[in-house]
XYZ file of C-alpha atoms in Angstrom:
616
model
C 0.000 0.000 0.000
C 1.524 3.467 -0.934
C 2.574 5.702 1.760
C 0.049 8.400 2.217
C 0.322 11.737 3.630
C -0.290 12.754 6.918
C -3.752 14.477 8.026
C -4.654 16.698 10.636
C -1.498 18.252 11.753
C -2.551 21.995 11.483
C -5.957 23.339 10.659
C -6.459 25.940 8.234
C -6.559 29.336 8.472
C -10.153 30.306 10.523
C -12.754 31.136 7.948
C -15.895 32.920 8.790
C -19.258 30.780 8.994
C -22.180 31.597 5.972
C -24.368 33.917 8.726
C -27.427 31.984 6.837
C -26.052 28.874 8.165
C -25.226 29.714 11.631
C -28.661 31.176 11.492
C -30.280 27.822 10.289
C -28.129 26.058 12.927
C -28.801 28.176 15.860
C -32.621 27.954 15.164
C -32.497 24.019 14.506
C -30.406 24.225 18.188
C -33.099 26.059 19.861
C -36.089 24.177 18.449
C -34.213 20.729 19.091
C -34.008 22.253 22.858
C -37.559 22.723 22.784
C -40.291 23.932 19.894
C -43.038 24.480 22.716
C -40.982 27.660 24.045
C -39.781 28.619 21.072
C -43.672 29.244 19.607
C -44.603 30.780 23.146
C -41.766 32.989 22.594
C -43.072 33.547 18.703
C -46.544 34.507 19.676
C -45.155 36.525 22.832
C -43.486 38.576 20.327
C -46.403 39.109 18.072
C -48.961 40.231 20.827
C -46.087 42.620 21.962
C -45.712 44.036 18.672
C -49.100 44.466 17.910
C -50.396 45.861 21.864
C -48.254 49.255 21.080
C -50.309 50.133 18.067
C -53.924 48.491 19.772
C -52.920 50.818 22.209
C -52.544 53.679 20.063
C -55.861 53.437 18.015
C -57.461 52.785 21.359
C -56.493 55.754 23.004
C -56.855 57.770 19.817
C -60.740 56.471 19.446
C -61.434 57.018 22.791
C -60.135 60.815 22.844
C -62.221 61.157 19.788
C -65.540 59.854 21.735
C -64.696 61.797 24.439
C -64.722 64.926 22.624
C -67.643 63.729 20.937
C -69.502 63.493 23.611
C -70.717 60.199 22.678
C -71.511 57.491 25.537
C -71.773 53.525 26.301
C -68.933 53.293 23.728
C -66.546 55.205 25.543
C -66.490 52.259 28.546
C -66.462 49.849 26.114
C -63.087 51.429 25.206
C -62.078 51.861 28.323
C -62.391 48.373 28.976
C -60.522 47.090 26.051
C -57.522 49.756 27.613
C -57.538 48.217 30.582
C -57.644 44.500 29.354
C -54.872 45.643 27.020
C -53.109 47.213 29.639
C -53.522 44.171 31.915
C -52.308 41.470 29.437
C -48.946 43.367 29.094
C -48.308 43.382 32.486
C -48.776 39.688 32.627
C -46.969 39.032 29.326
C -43.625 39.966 30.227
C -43.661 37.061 33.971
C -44.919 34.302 31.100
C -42.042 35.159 28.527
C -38.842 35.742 31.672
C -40.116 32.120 32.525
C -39.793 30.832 29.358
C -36.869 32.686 28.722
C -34.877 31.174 31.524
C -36.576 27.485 30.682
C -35.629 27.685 27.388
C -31.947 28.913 28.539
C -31.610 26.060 31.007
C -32.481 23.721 27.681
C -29.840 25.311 25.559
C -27.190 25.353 27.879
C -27.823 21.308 28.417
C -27.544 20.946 24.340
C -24.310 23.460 24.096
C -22.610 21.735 26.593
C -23.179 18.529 25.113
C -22.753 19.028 21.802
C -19.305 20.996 22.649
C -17.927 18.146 24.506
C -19.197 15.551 21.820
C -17.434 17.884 19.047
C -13.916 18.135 21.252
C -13.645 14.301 21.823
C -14.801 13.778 18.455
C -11.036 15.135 17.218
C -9.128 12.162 18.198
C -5.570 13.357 17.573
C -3.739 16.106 19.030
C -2.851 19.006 15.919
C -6.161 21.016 16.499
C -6.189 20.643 20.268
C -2.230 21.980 19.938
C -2.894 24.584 17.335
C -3.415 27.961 19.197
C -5.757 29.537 16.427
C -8.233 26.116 17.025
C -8.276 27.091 20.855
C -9.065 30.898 19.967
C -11.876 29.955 18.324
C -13.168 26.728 20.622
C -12.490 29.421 23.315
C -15.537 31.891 21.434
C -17.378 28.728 20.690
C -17.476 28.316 24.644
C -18.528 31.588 25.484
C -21.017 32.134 22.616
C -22.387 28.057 22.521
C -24.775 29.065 25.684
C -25.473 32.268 25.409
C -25.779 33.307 21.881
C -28.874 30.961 20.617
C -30.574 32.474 22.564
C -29.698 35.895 21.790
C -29.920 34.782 18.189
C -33.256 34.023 19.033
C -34.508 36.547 20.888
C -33.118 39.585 18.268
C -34.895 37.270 15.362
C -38.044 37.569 17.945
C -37.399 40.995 18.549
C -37.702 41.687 14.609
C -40.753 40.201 14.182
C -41.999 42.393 17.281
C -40.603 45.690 15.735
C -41.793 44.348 12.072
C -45.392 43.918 13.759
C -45.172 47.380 15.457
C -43.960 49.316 12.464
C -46.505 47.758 10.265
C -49.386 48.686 12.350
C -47.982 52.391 13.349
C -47.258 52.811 9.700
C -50.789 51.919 8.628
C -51.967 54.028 11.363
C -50.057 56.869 10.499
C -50.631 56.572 6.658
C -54.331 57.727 7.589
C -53.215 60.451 9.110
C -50.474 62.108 7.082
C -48.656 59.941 4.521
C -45.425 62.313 4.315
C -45.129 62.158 7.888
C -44.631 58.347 7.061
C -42.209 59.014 4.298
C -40.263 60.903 6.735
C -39.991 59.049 9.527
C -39.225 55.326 7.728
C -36.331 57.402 6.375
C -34.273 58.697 9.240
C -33.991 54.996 10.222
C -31.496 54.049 7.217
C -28.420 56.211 8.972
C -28.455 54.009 11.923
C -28.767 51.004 10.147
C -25.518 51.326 8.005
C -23.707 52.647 11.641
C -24.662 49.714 14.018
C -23.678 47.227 11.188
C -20.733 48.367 11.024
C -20.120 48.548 15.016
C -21.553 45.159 14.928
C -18.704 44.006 12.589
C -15.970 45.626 14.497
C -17.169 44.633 17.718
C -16.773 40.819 16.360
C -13.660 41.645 14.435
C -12.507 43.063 17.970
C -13.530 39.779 19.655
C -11.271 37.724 17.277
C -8.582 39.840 17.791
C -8.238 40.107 21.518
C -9.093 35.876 21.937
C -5.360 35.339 22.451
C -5.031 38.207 25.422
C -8.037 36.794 26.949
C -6.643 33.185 26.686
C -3.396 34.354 28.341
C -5.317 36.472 30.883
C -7.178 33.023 32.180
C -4.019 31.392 31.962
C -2.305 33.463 34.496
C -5.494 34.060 36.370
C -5.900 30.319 36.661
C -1.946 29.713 38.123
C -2.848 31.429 41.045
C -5.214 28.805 42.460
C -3.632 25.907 40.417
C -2.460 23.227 43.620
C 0.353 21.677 41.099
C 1.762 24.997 40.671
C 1.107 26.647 44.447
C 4.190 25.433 45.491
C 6.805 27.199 43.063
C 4.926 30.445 42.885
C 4.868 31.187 46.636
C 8.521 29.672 46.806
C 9.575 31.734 44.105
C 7.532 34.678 44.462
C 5.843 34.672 41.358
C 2.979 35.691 42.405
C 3.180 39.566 41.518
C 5.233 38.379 38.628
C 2.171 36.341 37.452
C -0.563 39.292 38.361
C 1.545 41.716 36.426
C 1.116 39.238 33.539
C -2.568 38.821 33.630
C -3.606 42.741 34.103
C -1.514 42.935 30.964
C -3.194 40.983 29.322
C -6.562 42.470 30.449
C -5.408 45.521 29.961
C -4.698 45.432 26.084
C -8.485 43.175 26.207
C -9.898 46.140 27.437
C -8.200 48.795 25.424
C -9.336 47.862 22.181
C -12.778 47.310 24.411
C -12.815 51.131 25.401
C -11.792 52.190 21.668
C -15.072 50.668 20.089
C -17.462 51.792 23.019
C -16.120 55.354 22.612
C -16.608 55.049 18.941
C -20.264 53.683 19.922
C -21.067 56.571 21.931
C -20.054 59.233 19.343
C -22.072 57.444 16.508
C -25.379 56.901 18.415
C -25.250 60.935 19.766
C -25.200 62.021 16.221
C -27.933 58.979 15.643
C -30.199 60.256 18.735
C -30.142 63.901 17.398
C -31.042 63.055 14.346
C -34.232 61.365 15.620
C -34.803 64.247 17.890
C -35.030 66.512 14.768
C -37.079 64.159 13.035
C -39.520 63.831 15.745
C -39.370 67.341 16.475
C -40.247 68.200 13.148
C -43.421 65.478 12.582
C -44.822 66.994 15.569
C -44.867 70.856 14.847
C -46.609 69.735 11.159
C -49.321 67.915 13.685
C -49.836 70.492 15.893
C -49.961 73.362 13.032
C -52.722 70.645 11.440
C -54.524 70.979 14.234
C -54.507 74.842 14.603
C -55.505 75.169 11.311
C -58.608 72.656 11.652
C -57.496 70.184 8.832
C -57.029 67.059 12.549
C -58.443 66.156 15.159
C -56.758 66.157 18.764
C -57.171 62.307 18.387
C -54.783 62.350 15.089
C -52.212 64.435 17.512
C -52.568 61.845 20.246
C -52.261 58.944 17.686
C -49.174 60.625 15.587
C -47.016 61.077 18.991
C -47.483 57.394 19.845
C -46.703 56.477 16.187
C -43.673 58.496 15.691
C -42.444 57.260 19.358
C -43.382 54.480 18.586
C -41.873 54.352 14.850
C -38.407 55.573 16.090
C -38.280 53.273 18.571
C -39.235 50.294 16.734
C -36.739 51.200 13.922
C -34.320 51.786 16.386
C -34.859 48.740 17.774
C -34.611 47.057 14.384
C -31.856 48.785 13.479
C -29.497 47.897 16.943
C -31.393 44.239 16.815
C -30.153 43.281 13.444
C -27.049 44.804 13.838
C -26.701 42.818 17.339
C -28.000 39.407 14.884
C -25.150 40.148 12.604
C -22.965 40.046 15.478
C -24.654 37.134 17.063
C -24.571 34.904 14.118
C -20.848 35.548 13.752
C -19.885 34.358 17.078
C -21.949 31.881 16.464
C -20.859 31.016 13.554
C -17.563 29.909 15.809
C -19.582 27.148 17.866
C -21.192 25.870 14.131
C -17.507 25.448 13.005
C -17.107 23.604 16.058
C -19.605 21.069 16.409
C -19.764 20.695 12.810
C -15.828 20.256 12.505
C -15.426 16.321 11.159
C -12.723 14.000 12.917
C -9.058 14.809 12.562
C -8.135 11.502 11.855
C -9.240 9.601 8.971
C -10.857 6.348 9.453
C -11.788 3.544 6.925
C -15.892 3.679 6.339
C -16.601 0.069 6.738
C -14.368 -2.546 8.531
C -11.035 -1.476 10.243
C -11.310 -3.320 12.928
C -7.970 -4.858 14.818
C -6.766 -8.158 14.885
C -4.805 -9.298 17.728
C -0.909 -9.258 16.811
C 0.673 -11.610 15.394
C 4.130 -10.533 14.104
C 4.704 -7.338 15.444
C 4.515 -3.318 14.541
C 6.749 -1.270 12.476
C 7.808 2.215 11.378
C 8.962 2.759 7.836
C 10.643 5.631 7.266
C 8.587 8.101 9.329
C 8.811 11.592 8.980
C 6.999 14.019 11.390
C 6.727 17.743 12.528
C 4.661 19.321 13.970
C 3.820 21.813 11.510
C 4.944 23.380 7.826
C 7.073 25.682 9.696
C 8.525 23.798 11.977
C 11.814 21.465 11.958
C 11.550 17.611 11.262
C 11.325 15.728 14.503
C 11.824 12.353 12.938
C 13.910 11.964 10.073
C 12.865 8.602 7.812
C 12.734 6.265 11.448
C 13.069 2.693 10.692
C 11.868 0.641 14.011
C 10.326 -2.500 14.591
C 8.484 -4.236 17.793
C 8.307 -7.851 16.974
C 5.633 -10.014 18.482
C 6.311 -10.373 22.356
C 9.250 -8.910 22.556
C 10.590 -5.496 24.637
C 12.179 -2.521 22.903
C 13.571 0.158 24.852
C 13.962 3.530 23.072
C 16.601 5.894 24.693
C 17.929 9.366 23.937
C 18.733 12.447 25.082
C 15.613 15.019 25.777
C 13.900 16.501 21.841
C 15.081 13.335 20.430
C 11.743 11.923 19.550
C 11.503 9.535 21.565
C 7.578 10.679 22.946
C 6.786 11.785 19.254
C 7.130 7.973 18.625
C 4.811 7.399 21.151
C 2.087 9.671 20.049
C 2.329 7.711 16.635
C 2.002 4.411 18.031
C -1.314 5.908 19.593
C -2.292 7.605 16.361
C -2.762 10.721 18.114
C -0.737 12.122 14.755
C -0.703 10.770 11.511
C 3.006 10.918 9.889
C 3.731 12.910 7.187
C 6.061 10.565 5.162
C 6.162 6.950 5.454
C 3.601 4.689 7.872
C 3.210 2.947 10.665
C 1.904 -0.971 10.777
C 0.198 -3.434 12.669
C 1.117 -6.817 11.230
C 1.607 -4.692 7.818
C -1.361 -2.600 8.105
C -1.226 0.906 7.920
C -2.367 2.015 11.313
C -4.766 4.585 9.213
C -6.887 1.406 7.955
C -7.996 1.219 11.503
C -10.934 2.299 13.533
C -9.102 4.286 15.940
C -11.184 3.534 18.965
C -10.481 -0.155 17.985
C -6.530 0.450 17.660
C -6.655 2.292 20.823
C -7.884 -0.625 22.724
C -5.640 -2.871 22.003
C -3.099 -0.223 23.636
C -2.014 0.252 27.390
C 0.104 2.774 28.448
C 1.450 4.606 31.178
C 2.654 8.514 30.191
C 5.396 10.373 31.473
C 3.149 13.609 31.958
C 0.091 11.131 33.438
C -3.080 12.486 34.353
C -4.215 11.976 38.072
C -8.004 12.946 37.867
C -10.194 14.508 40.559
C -12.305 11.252 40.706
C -12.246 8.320 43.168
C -9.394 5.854 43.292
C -11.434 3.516 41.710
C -12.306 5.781 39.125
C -8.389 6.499 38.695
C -7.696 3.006 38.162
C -10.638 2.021 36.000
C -10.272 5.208 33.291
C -7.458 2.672 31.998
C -10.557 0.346 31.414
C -13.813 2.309 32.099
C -15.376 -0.929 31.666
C -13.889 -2.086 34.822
C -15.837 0.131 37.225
C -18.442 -2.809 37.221
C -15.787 -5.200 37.850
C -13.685 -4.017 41.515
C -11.672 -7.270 41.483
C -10.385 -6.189 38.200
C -9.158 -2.919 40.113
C -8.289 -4.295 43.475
C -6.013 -6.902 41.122
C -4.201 -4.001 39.284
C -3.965 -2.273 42.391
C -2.482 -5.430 43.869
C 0.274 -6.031 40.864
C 1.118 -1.734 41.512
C 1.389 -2.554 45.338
C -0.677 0.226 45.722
C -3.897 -2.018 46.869
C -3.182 -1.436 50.943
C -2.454 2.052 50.651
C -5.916 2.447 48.970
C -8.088 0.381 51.082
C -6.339 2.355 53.876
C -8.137 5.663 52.731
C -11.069 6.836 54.973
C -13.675 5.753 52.525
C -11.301 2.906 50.694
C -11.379 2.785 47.141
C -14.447 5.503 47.247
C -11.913 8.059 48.546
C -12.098 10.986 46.719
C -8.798 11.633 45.540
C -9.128 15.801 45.381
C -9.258 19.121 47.562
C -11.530 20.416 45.172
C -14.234 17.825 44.713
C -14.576 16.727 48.242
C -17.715 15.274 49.315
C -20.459 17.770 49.891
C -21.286 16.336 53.514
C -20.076 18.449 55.953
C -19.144 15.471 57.864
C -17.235 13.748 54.965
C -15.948 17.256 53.511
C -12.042 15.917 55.088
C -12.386 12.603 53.088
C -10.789 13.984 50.142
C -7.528 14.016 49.557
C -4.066 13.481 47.361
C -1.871 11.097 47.165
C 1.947 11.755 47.193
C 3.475 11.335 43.793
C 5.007 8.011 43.798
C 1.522 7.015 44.995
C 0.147 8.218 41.932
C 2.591 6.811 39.898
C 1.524 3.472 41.256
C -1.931 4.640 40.527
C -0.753 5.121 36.687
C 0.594 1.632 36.471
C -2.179 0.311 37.646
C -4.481 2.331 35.096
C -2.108 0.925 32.175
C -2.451 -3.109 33.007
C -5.756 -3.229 33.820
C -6.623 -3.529 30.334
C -4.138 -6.240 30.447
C -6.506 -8.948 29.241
C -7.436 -6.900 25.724
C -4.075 -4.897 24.672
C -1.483 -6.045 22.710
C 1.055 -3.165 23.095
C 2.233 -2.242 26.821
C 4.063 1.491 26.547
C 5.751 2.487 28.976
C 7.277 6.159 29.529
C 9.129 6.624 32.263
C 7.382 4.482 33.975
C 9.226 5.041 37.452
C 9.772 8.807 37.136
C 8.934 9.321 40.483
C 9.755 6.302 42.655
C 12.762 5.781 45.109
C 15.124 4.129 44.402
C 13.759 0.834 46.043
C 10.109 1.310 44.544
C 11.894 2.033 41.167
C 13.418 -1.254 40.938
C 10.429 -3.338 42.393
C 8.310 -1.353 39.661
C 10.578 -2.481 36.865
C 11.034 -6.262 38.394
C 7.687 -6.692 38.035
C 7.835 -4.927 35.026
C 9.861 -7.387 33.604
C 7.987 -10.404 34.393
C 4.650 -8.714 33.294
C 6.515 -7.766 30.076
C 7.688 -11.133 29.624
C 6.101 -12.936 26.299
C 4.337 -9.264 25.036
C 4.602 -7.010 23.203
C 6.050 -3.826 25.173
C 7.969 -0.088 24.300
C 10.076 1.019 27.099
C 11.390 4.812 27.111
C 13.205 6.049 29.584
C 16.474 8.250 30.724
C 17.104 5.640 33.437
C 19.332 3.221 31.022
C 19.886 0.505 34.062
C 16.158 -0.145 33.683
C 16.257 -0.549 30.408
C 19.050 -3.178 30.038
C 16.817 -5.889 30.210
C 15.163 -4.842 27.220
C 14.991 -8.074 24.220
C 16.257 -4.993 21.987
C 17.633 -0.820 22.638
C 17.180 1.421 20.005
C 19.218 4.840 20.538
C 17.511 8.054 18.939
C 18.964 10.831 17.975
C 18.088 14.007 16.131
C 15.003 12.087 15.258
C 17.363 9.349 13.656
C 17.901 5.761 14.197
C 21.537 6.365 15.240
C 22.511 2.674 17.364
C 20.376 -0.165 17.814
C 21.452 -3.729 19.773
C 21.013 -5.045 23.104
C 22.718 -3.923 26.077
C 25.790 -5.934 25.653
C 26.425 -4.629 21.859
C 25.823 -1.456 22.313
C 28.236 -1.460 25.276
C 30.316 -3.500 22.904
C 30.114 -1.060 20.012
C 31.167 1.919 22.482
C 28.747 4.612 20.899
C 26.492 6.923 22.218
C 24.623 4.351 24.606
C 27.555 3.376 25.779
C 28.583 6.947 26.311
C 25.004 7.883 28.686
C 24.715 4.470 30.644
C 28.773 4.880 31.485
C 28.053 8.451 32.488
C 25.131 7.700 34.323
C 26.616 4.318 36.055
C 29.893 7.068 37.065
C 27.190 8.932 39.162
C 26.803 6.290 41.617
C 30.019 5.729 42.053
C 32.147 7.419 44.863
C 35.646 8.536 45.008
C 38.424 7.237 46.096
């Protein structure tokens, strides 16, 4: 099968979202979250619309009765006022419930949707390309909030549409230049807030990396792994310097738009002042002159109120929908973003090995513009045998180990299962026939079953599968030794919420969780293939270390294992060393012909074995 090339490494350049689309997909969101609120909230906005201008003619027809003199009609219209009046009260307590109802709904989809999309990347590039975390970083912030303000500016049109179309009727019967007039001043402020609406996202995009950094540094300060060196070290005003920085340029180009803002709408507000202004002395010289009625003057000064402020309203809404649709238009990208990796469409699944994996000439980086990290590799792990991979640090040696994973793709050459490009796999199937312990581990904020069973979730319904892995770590009586066992919370931060329990979590000491990591890589054991192991006893004494690696050995014994570490006494053992360096295949033997051939293995484990030694 021809090499192919790799996929994934770096997205493209961010390209704005079709608003039409993020418009169809916000409104497909909302529905989806629940079409009951969504019509409330249509006909809400209808009614409100439409009560400004039934209102209006009201009042206007009663005026005209009451100057009149005419009678049992007048408290019929006073009725209808008041029943008017009465349902817009009420109206607004209905629509603030659904509102928040409808919020609660969204939020629920968002977040799920978000968290689907982000595990649906399987590989690293995206999640390690900065531009891909601006924008999932917009996606978070807007995902919640802005269907609903999508939603509720689309809402808000219709409600100004509804007003406008009853105010302009009205006031077509009463002067049809005045409508002329008024319908005019309205296209000024709809060029301006479109184009604040475009710099305020353009803005947004810009400052994303500040704000990034600024919740970076804002986060060190109550990060537990890094308490220690910043009170040590004093790092602390260091760090605070850092963030208001960073907050400071945020808000900078923040203040720059809202001044801009507040010059445009003055010269917008004066120019519906005049406008106004200027309907109402025609009225009132109208009236003077006999050619209206006082109801027409009562009528016209709720219509041209009203008018402005519905075309205002129109106006700032649609600007505010541009604006909403492209931040939106971040979270569509997101959730709509296809897998990194390529997968076949049918089959792919794993067969258990047989002969062993290989790397033909692999090349990797990490990017176009960035150096090779592996230059045309040639490795092989047969079939139940050990390879150790040493080197000194940027070597490659962990970039190997992402590969293995698939977690990249490379970008010359290929990577095989028993002669199968990895990339003919289902990666969820590839993955599970995997175990592995990292040298940058994770140790979650979940029980220390939980911690142990991630390796195999599958195992949280099976305890003697844990207690067993626990057992083979010798970290079994150390667990069952924790106030609540294996149920101990192992956190400060996620502590039971019983007062009387809120002690019960706590953290283990770092060779503790190191045992904790072993454990989490053999419990899966029974379905993996391929053991990796790197560094696997970064953070044991020196007695621990080399009961971890005994045991090591004899669990290694007849599979298929990678062994990387710096140590190069525990990886003597190995059935075969390969030595990397500069992301080249530079010595490969076991321990005794590399020693033998008096290269650069030879060179570290003699340097390191001279450290133990003492003079004289």
């Amino acid at each position: 099968m021809p090499d192919r090339a790799r996929t994934g490494v770096g997205p493209p350049a961010a390209a704005p979202e079709s608003p039409v689309r993020s418009l169809r997909a916000t409104i497909s969101l909302v529905w989806r979250a629940g079409p009951a609120f969504l019509l409330i909230q249509m006909a809400g906005a209808v009614v409100t619309g439409a009560a400004p201008v039934a209102i209006a003619w009201l009042t206007k027809l009663l005026i005209d009765r009451l100057v009149a003199g005419s009678g049992p009609s007048v408290t019929v219209l006073a009725a209808l006022l008041a029943t008017a009046g009465g349902a817009m009260a009420l109206l607004p307590i209905v629509t603030a419930f659904v509102h928040r109802e409808q919020q609660r709904r969204i939020v629920r989809h968002t977040s799920d949707e978000l968290f689907v999309a982000v595990c649906r990347m399987q590989g690293l590039a995206r999640l390690e390309n900065p531009e891909f975390h601006n924008r999932l970083q917009l996606a978070q912030q807007s995902g919640q909030a802005t269907p609903q303000v999508v939603v509720e500016s689309a809402l808000a049109l219709v409600r100004g549409a509804v007003t406008i179309a009853g105010f302009l009727g009205v006031l077509s019967t009463v002067d049809p230049l005045l409508t002329v007039l008024v319908s005019g001043a309205a296209l000024p402020e709809l060029l301006v807030q479109f184009r604040l609406g475009r710099r305020r996202t353009s803005m947004m995009w810009e400052i994303a990396p500040s704000e990034r950094r600024r919740i970076f540094y804002q986060r060190l300060a109550t990060d537990h792994q890094a308490a220690k060196e910043i009170r040590l070290f004093g790092v602390g005003p260091f760090l605070r310097g850092r963030m208001l920085g960073e907050l400071t340029t945020a808000q900078r180009a923040e203040r720059r738009l809202d001044l801009l803002s507040i010059r445009y709408n003055a010269a917008l507000t004066a120019l519906s002042a005049i406008v106004a202004g200027a309907c109402l002395i025609m009225m009132v010289s109208q009236v003077a002159a006999g050619r209206a009625d006082v109801g027409d003057l009562a009528v016209l000064t709720a219509a041209v109120a009203g008018l402005q402020s519905s075309l205002t309203g129109i106006v700032i809404q649609l600007a505010q929908l541009n604006e909403a649709l492209i931040l939106a238009g971040h979270y569509v990208h997101v959730v709509s973003t296809g897998p990194d990796l390529s997968e076949p469409s049918t089959g792919g699944e794993v067969r258990p090995l047989a002969r062993g994996i290989e790397l033909r000439d692999v090349w990797f980086r990490y990017g176009q513009d960035h150096p090779w990290v592996l230059r045309g590799v040639d490795l092989t792990i047969p079939y139940g045998q050990s390879v150790a991979v040493v080197g000194l640090n940027g070597a490659g040696k962990s970039t190997i180990v992402k590969l293995l994973c698939r977690l990249y793709d490379p970008e010359r050459g290929s990577v095989r299962w028993d002669d199968t490009d990895l990339r003919d796999f289902k990666v969820a199937d590839l993955r599970s026939r995997i175990g592995a312990v990292f040298q940058d581990y994770m140790a979650y904020d979940l029980t220390a079953a939980e911690n142990i069973a991630v390796g195999d979730i599958g195992a949280l319904d099976e305890p003697e599968r844990i207690h067993a892995a626990a057992r083979w770590a010798e970290v079994h009586d150390k667990l069952t030794g924790l106030p609540r066992g294996y149920d101990t919370m192992l956190s400060r931060f996620f502590a039971p919420d019983d007062e009387e329990d809120a002690a019960q979590g706590l953290l283990l000491s770092g060779g503790q969780w190191q045992r904790l990591a072993l454990a989490r890589a053999v419990i899966r054991t029974a379905t993996s293939d391929l053991l990796i192991l790197d560094e696997p006893s970064s953070g044991l004494d020196p007695d621990a270390e080399y009961a971890v690696h005994e045991r090591l050995r004899g669990h290694r014994a007849g599979r298929t294992s990678l062994l990387i570490s710096h140590r190069l006494n525990t990886v003597r053992g190995a059935d075969h060393i390969v030595v990397l360096a500069d992301g080249e295949v530079a010595e490969q033997g076991t321990h005794d012909q590399l020693m033998k051939l008096g290269g650069e293995y030879a060179r570290l484990f003699t340097r390191q074995a001279a450290g133990f030694q003492l003079d004289g």
